Amino acid sequence: MDQNPFKQYYIDGYSRGIGLFRGVYNAYARLTGRPVLPRVGQPLKSVFLSTICIEEDREDVFEKLLKRARSDLAFENRFHSLMTGFHERDPLVSVVKKLPHVRYESEAWLVSWEDVESLTRHLSQSKIYLELGAL
């Protein structure tokens, strides 16, 4: 589902250095498959890959899917970036690290009115999925 009509991120400004070299960077980005930086005042048009679940965490399957998604987006030329989120323990992170990307680190917080200790123990042993499109 295209969320652009109701969920948008606009570029309010760049630091002086990035502003001066945005054009040079964008030329480099287009040649290397990296995300381009939109003009100030323009929206950052992104596509979100939703909760990625691949049987047995097969990296070869995910790599093919990710390359196809990137290729399709490059062909359409309507989006600046492809976004997805992974927990640091997710084995599929290694696939993303092989491709040109911009890493953004954040923290996820657990809030509960139930037995927090047992929930924390469970989560520390479970695979955690992050859904950026819902944030």
N, CA, C and O of each residue as an XYZ file, in Angstrom:
540
protein
N       0.838     -1.177      0.000
C       0.000      0.000      0.000
C       0.890      1.249      0.000
O       1.821      1.353      0.798
N       0.606      2.160     -0.868
C       1.365      3.404     -0.955
C       0.937      4.326      0.178
O      -0.209      4.773      0.216
N       1.850      4.611      1.101
C       1.548      5.462      2.253
C       1.875      6.930      2.008
O       1.653      7.759      2.891
N       2.395      7.273      0.837
C       2.802      8.648      0.582
C       1.691      9.683      0.750
O       1.985     10.801      1.173
N       0.434      9.372      0.442
C      -0.596     10.406      0.634
C      -0.780     10.845      2.094
O      -1.231     11.963      2.341
N      -0.438      9.983      3.065
C      -0.683     10.346      4.455
C       0.539     10.220      5.362
O       0.473     10.593      6.533
N       1.640      9.705      4.846
C       2.845      9.565      5.666
C       4.025     10.028      4.826
O       4.446      9.342      3.894
N       4.552     11.196      5.163
C       5.643     11.749      4.371
C       6.716     12.336      5.278
O       6.442     12.845      6.364
N       7.937     12.244      4.793
C       9.082     12.862      5.444
C       9.609     13.927      4.487
O       9.919     13.628      3.333
N       9.712     15.164      4.961
C      10.214     16.253      4.128
C      11.599     16.659      4.582
O      11.915     16.635      5.772
N      12.417     17.031      3.617
C      13.762     17.511      3.907
C      13.656     18.982      4.276
O      13.292     19.819      3.450
N      13.976     19.284      5.523
C      13.881     20.649      6.029
C      15.161     21.427      5.751
O      15.135     22.654      5.660
N      16.262     20.732      5.618
C      17.524     21.393      5.346
C      18.679     20.428      5.500
O      18.526     19.337      6.050
N      19.834     20.837      5.009
C      21.059     20.061      5.116
C      22.120     20.920      5.789
O      22.040     22.148      5.765
N      23.090     20.287      6.373
C      24.220     21.048      6.909
C      24.905     21.743      5.724
O      24.699     21.367      4.570
N      25.696     22.728      6.014
C      26.360     23.488      4.938
C      27.187     22.568      4.040
O      27.133     22.678      2.815
N      27.949     21.664      4.652
C      28.798     20.753      3.878
C      27.985     19.844      2.965
O      28.303     19.694      1.786
N      26.946     19.246      3.507
C      26.108     18.359      2.679
C      25.397     19.164      1.606
O      25.283     18.717      0.465
N      24.920     20.343      1.965
C      24.245     21.202      0.981
C      25.147     21.547     -0.192
O      24.691     21.574     -1.335
N      26.430     21.812      0.079
C      27.373     22.164     -0.980
C      27.697     20.976     -1.893
O      27.896     21.148     -3.096
N      27.748     19.796     -1.325
C      28.177     18.618     -2.091
C      27.043     17.664     -2.452
O      27.298     16.563     -2.939
N      25.783     18.074     -2.217
C      24.645     17.206     -2.501
C      24.625     16.766     -3.961
O      24.387     15.591     -4.239
N      24.864     17.662     -4.880
C      24.856     17.329     -6.305
C      25.932     16.318     -6.674
O      25.679     15.376     -7.425
N      27.127     16.516     -6.143
C      28.231     15.585     -6.395
C      27.899     14.224     -5.791
O      28.085     13.184     -6.422
N      27.403     14.255     -4.554
C      27.031     12.997     -3.908
C      25.946     12.278     -4.706
O      26.034     11.068     -4.912
N      24.926     13.008     -5.156
C      23.830     12.374     -5.899
C      24.317     11.728     -7.191
O      23.826     10.665     -7.571
N      25.263     12.347     -7.863
C      25.827     11.734     -9.074
C      26.524     10.425     -8.710
O      26.354      9.411     -9.388
N      27.300     10.457     -7.645
C      27.973      9.256     -7.150
C      26.938      8.201     -6.728
O      27.084      7.020     -7.043
N      25.910      8.631     -6.025
C      24.877      7.710     -5.539
C      24.174      7.007     -6.698
O      23.918      5.804     -6.636
N      23.870      7.743     -7.732
C      23.187      7.126     -8.884
C      24.076      6.078     -9.557
O      23.586      5.051    -10.027
N      25.365      6.340     -9.598
C      26.294      5.388    -10.216
C      26.506      4.134     -9.369
O      26.779      3.058     -9.901
N      26.379      4.277     -8.058
C      26.686      3.159     -7.160
C      25.451      2.513     -6.524
O      25.580      1.597     -5.711
N      24.262      2.982     -6.888
C      23.044      2.380     -6.350
C      22.708      2.805     -4.935
O      21.940      2.129     -4.251
N      23.267      3.909     -4.490
C      22.964      4.413     -3.145
C      21.761      5.358     -3.210
O      21.397      5.835     -4.285
N      21.152      5.623     -2.063
C      20.028      6.562     -2.057
C      20.496      7.984     -2.372
O      21.558      8.408     -1.916
N      19.704      8.713     -3.150
C      20.020     10.110     -3.448
C      19.397     11.003     -2.382
O      18.469     10.598     -1.682
N      19.915     12.211     -2.268
C      19.400     13.192     -1.321
C      18.486     14.164     -2.059
O      18.947     14.876     -2.951
N      17.205     14.210     -1.708
C      16.284     15.128     -2.390
C      16.600     16.590     -2.077
O      17.340     16.892     -1.140
N      16.034     17.480     -2.867
C      16.198     18.915     -2.636
C      15.497     19.318     -1.335
O      14.567     18.644     -0.891
N      15.943     20.407     -0.735
C      15.295     20.956      0.453
C      13.844     21.293      0.089
O      13.565     21.875     -0.959
N      12.940     20.912      0.981
C      11.516     21.156      0.755
C      10.810     20.025      0.043
O       9.581     20.003     -0.033
N      11.575     19.087     -0.478
C      10.989     17.952     -1.189
C      10.821     16.770     -0.234
O      11.554     16.641      0.746
N       9.852     15.917     -0.533
C       9.687     14.736      0.319
C      10.756     13.685      0.046
O      11.270     13.573     -1.067
N      11.078     12.921      1.078
C      11.940     11.756      0.937
C      11.002     10.595      0.634
O      10.297     10.111      1.519
N      10.995     10.157     -0.599
C      10.068      9.102     -1.019
C      10.733      7.745     -0.822
O      11.722      7.406     -1.472
N      10.155      6.989      0.093
C      10.748      5.714      0.477
C       9.748      4.583      0.313
O       8.533      4.774      0.375
N      10.299      3.412      0.103
C       9.526      2.175      0.091
C      10.023      1.371      1.282
O      11.228      1.279      1.517
N       9.105      0.796      2.023
C       9.450      0.006      3.195
C       9.253     -1.469      2.902
O       8.188     -1.886      2.447
N      10.287     -2.255      3.166
C      10.145     -3.702      3.121
C       9.613     -4.127      4.480
O      10.199     -3.820      5.518
N       8.513     -4.825      4.455
C       7.858     -5.219      5.689
C       8.490     -6.476      6.265
O       9.199     -7.201      5.568
N       8.233     -6.722      7.511
C       8.717     -7.859      8.279
C       9.223     -8.991      7.394
O       8.437     -9.694      6.758
N      10.518     -9.158      7.361
C      11.141    -10.129      6.462
C      11.326    -11.451      7.185
O      12.104    -11.560      8.132
N      10.597    -12.445      6.719
C      10.669    -13.791      7.291
C      10.984    -14.757      6.159
O      10.176    -14.938      5.248
N      12.138    -15.367      6.215
C      12.553    -16.323      5.197
C      12.890    -17.631      5.893
O      13.646    -17.660      6.865
N      12.322    -18.698      5.386
C      12.527    -20.001      6.001
C      14.017    -20.283      6.189
O      14.818    -20.128      5.268
N      14.363    -20.695      7.395
C      15.730    -21.036      7.776
C      16.707    -19.865      7.605
O      17.918    -20.071      7.528
N      16.180    -18.649      7.548
C      17.018    -17.449      7.391
C      18.019    -17.601      6.255
O      19.193    -17.260      6.401
N      17.553    -18.110      5.134
C      18.451    -18.355      3.996
C      18.908    -17.039      3.388
O      18.126    -16.312      2.775
N      20.176    -16.752      3.571
C      20.747    -15.508      3.078
C      20.709    -15.433      1.558
O      20.502    -14.352      1.009
N      20.903    -16.548      0.865
C      20.886    -16.533     -0.594
C      19.521    -16.118     -1.131
O      19.437    -15.393     -2.122
N      18.456    -16.573     -0.483
C      17.094    -16.206     -0.905
C      16.848    -14.727     -0.649
O      16.328    -14.018     -1.510
N      17.227    -14.260      0.551
C      17.025    -12.847      0.870
C      17.844    -11.951     -0.052
O      17.358    -10.905     -0.483
N      19.067    -12.341     -0.357
C      19.904    -11.534     -1.246
C      19.244    -11.375     -2.621
O      19.250    -10.282     -3.186
N      18.685    -12.444     -3.152
C      17.997    -12.367     -4.449
C      16.759    -11.472     -4.374
O      16.522    -10.658     -5.267
N      15.973    -11.623     -3.306
C      14.782    -10.788     -3.146
C      15.143     -9.310     -2.997
O      14.500     -8.445     -3.592
N      16.154     -9.034     -2.216
C      16.570     -7.656     -1.981
C      17.122     -7.019     -3.255
O      16.807     -5.870     -3.562
N      17.937     -7.756     -3.990
C      18.471     -7.226     -5.248
C      17.356     -6.966     -6.255
O      17.404     -5.984     -6.994
N      16.360     -7.833     -6.287
C      15.227     -7.637     -7.200
C      14.423     -6.403     -6.797
O      14.028     -5.611     -7.652
N      14.186     -6.243     -5.516
C      13.448     -5.073     -5.039
C      14.201     -3.793     -5.388
O      13.605     -2.823     -5.857
N      15.494     -3.793     -5.160
C      16.307     -2.611     -5.497
C      16.289     -2.343     -6.990
O      16.190     -1.191     -7.414
N      16.383     -3.377     -7.779
C      16.368     -3.238     -9.233
C      15.031     -2.669     -9.708
O      14.996     -1.775    -10.554
N      13.938     -3.191     -9.162
C      12.611     -2.700     -9.537
C      12.453     -1.225     -9.183
O      11.886     -0.459     -9.962
N      12.948     -0.824     -8.017
C      12.834      0.571     -7.605
C      13.698      1.475     -8.471
O      13.286      2.579     -8.825
N      14.876      1.018     -8.807
C      15.755      1.812     -9.678
C      15.107      1.991    -11.040
O      15.208      3.060    -11.642
N      14.444      0.954    -11.528
C      13.778      1.027    -12.827
C      12.630      2.029    -12.789
O      12.438      2.794    -13.734
N      11.871      2.026    -11.700
C      10.742      2.949    -11.586
C      11.206      4.389    -11.409
O      10.549      5.315    -11.883
N      12.327      4.582    -10.734
C      12.916      5.914    -10.537
C      11.953      6.889     -9.844
O      12.036      8.096    -10.072
N      11.046      6.384     -9.005
C      10.111      7.251     -8.293
C      10.475      7.404     -6.824
O       9.918      8.262     -6.139
N      11.396      6.592     -6.330
C      11.686      6.575     -4.908
C      13.152      6.877     -4.656
O      14.013      6.582     -5.485
N      13.423      7.470     -3.500
C      14.790      7.781     -3.110
C      15.449      6.624     -2.386
O      16.662      6.437     -2.478
N      14.648      5.842     -1.662
C      15.273      4.804     -0.849
C      14.335      3.636     -0.579
O      13.112      3.739     -0.665
N      14.965      2.539     -0.253
C      14.294      1.317      0.166
C      14.682      1.118      1.628
O      15.867      1.008      1.942
N      13.704      1.070      2.518
C      14.003      0.993      3.948
C      13.489     -0.311      4.535
O      12.414     -0.800      4.185
N      14.279     -0.846      5.423
C      13.862     -2.012      6.181
C      14.591     -1.985      7.513
O      15.608     -1.307      7.656
N      14.078     -2.710      8.471
C      14.682     -2.695      9.791
C      14.999     -4.091     10.285
O      14.257     -5.042     10.035
N      16.100     -4.197     10.981
C      16.533     -5.477     11.539
C      17.011     -5.286     12.955
O      17.592     -4.255     13.296
N      16.767     -6.273     13.768
C      17.380     -6.314     15.088
C      18.832     -6.737     14.884
O      19.140     -7.463     13.939
N      19.708     -6.296     15.751
C      21.141     -6.585     15.590
C      21.465     -8.072     15.574
O      22.499     -8.463     15.033
N      20.607     -8.915     16.156
C      20.863    -10.359     16.167
C      20.314    -11.072     14.935
O      20.538    -12.271     14.772
N      19.610    -10.371     14.078
C      19.013    -11.009     12.903
C      20.119    -11.450     11.945
O      20.944    -10.628     11.546
N      20.153    -12.734     11.566
C      21.211    -13.206     10.674
C      21.155    -12.602      9.274
O      22.156    -12.630      8.557
N      20.011    -12.059      8.869
C      19.897    -11.485      7.529
C      20.554    -10.115      7.408
O      20.694     -9.590      6.303
N      20.958     -9.534      8.534
C      21.660     -8.250      8.500
C      22.928     -8.358      7.657
O      23.319     -7.393      7.000
N      23.562     -9.510      7.670
C      24.817     -9.681      6.919
C      24.602     -9.469      5.421
O      25.519     -9.029      4.727
N      23.413     -9.773      4.913
C      23.116     -9.567      3.493
C      23.055     -8.074      3.189
O      23.610     -7.616      2.190
N      22.390     -7.328      4.042
C      22.252     -5.886      3.842
C      23.612     -5.201      3.896
O      23.863     -4.259      3.145
N      24.478     -5.665      4.769
C      25.797     -5.043      4.920
C      26.651     -5.177      3.664
O      27.583     -4.395      3.474
N      26.356     -6.147      2.802
C      27.119     -6.338      1.562
C      26.744     -5.319      0.487
O      27.503     -5.106     -0.458
N      25.586     -4.696      0.629
C      25.080     -3.775     -0.390
C      25.264     -2.331      0.057
O      25.384     -2.062      1.252
N      25.288     -1.402     -0.894
C      25.354      0.010     -0.496
C      24.137      0.345      0.366
O      23.003      0.051     -0.013
N      24.370      0.949      1.500
C      23.276      1.256      2.409
C      23.663      2.400      3.338
O      24.831      2.771      3.456
N      22.658      2.936      3.981
C      22.859      3.920      5.032
C      22.341      3.273      6.308
O      21.179      2.876      6.389
N      23.205      3.173      7.289
C      22.832      2.535      8.555
C      22.276      3.583      9.504
O      22.849      4.657      9.690
N      21.152      3.239     10.094
C      20.525      4.119     11.079
C      20.244      3.280     12.318
O      19.458      2.333     12.266
N      20.876      3.621     13.416
C      20.680      2.867     14.654
C      19.662      3.564     15.541
O      19.592      4.791     15.603
N      18.884      2.750     16.217
C      17.892      3.273     17.138
C      17.737      2.278     18.283
O      18.406      1.245     18.316
N      16.872      2.590     19.195
C      16.589      1.694     20.302
C      15.109      1.340     20.289
O      14.257      2.177     19.992
N      14.822      0.096     20.614
C      13.441     -0.342     20.785
C      13.209     -0.513     22.280
O      14.056     -1.049     22.996
N      12.074     -0.060     22.731
C      11.761     -0.112     24.151
C      10.634     -1.096     24.398
O       9.694     -1.196     23.609
N      10.735     -1.811     25.484
C       9.703     -2.748     25.898
C       8.901     -2.109     27.024
O       9.452     -1.704     28.047
N       7.594     -2.028     26.815
C       6.706     -1.482     27.837
C       5.640     -2.530     28.103
O       5.011     -3.039     27.175
N       5.443     -2.848     29.368
C       4.473     -3.884     29.705
C       3.977     -3.686     31.126
O       4.702     -3.208     31.998
N       2.722     -4.066     31.339
C       2.159     -4.031     32.671
C       2.076     -5.451     33.238
O       1.566     -5.671     34.337
N       2.583     -6.392     32.470
C       2.567     -7.793     32.891
C       3.913     -8.150     33.522
O       4.633     -7.275     34.003
N       4.238     -9.417     33.513
C       5.486     -9.935     34.068
C       6.649     -9.558     33.143
O       6.972    -10.303     32.219
N       7.261     -8.433     33.384
C       8.313     -7.905     32.520
C       9.535     -8.817     32.503
O      10.163     -8.973     31.455
N       9.881     -9.412     33.615
C      11.072    -10.260     33.669
C      10.953    -11.471     32.755
O      11.888    -11.773     32.013
N       9.822    -12.173     32.793
C       9.691    -13.356     31.933
C       9.574    -12.940     30.462
O      10.073    -13.642     29.583
N       8.926    -11.817     30.192
C       8.832    -11.328     28.816
C      10.218    -10.945     28.297
O      10.545    -11.230     27.146
N      11.023    -10.310     29.122
C      12.383     -9.937     28.741
C      13.235    -11.176     28.467
O      13.994    -11.212     27.499
N      13.105    -12.190     29.324
C      13.837    -13.451     29.096
C      13.414    -14.083     27.770
O      14.251    -14.551     26.998
N      12.120    -14.091     27.520
C      11.604    -14.671     26.268
C      12.153    -13.916     25.056
O      12.603    -14.532     24.089
N      12.115    -12.600     25.109
C      12.589    -11.800     23.974
C      14.097    -11.922     23.781
O      14.583    -11.838     22.653
N      14.833    -12.116     24.855
C      16.281    -12.230     24.716
C      16.674    -13.517     23.992
O      17.794    -13.631     23.492
N      15.758    -14.488     23.934
C      16.022    -15.752     23.255
C      15.256    -15.877     21.941
O      15.380    -16.889     21.252
N      14.473    -14.872     21.587
C      13.620    -14.938     20.399
C      14.161    -14.040     19.295
O      14.936    -13.116     19.545
N      13.742    -14.326     18.089
C      14.060    -13.443     16.980
C      13.111    -12.248     17.049
O      11.904    -12.417     17.223
N      13.647    -11.066     16.916
C      12.859     -9.846     17.024
C      12.734     -9.223     15.636
O      13.732     -9.028     14.943
N      11.512     -8.916     15.239
C      11.250     -8.288     13.947
C      10.879     -6.829     14.164
O      10.119     -6.498     15.074
N      11.420     -5.965     13.320
C      11.117     -4.535     13.396
C      10.319     -4.142     12.152
O      10.658     -4.540     11.037
N       9.288     -3.381     12.349
C       8.409     -2.958     11.255
C       8.493     -1.450     11.097
O       7.770     -0.714     11.768
N       9.371     -0.985     10.213
C       9.578      0.457     10.039
C       8.368      1.163      9.435
O       8.115      2.330      9.737
N       7.630      0.471      8.597
C       6.483      1.086      7.943
C       5.396      1.492      8.906
O       4.570      2.343      8.576
N       5.370      0.905     10.093
C       4.344      1.226     11.082
C       4.778      2.337     12.029
O       3.971      2.813     12.827
N       6.022      2.751     11.958
C       6.512      3.785     12.880
C       6.138      5.165     12.411
O       6.471      6.151     13.068
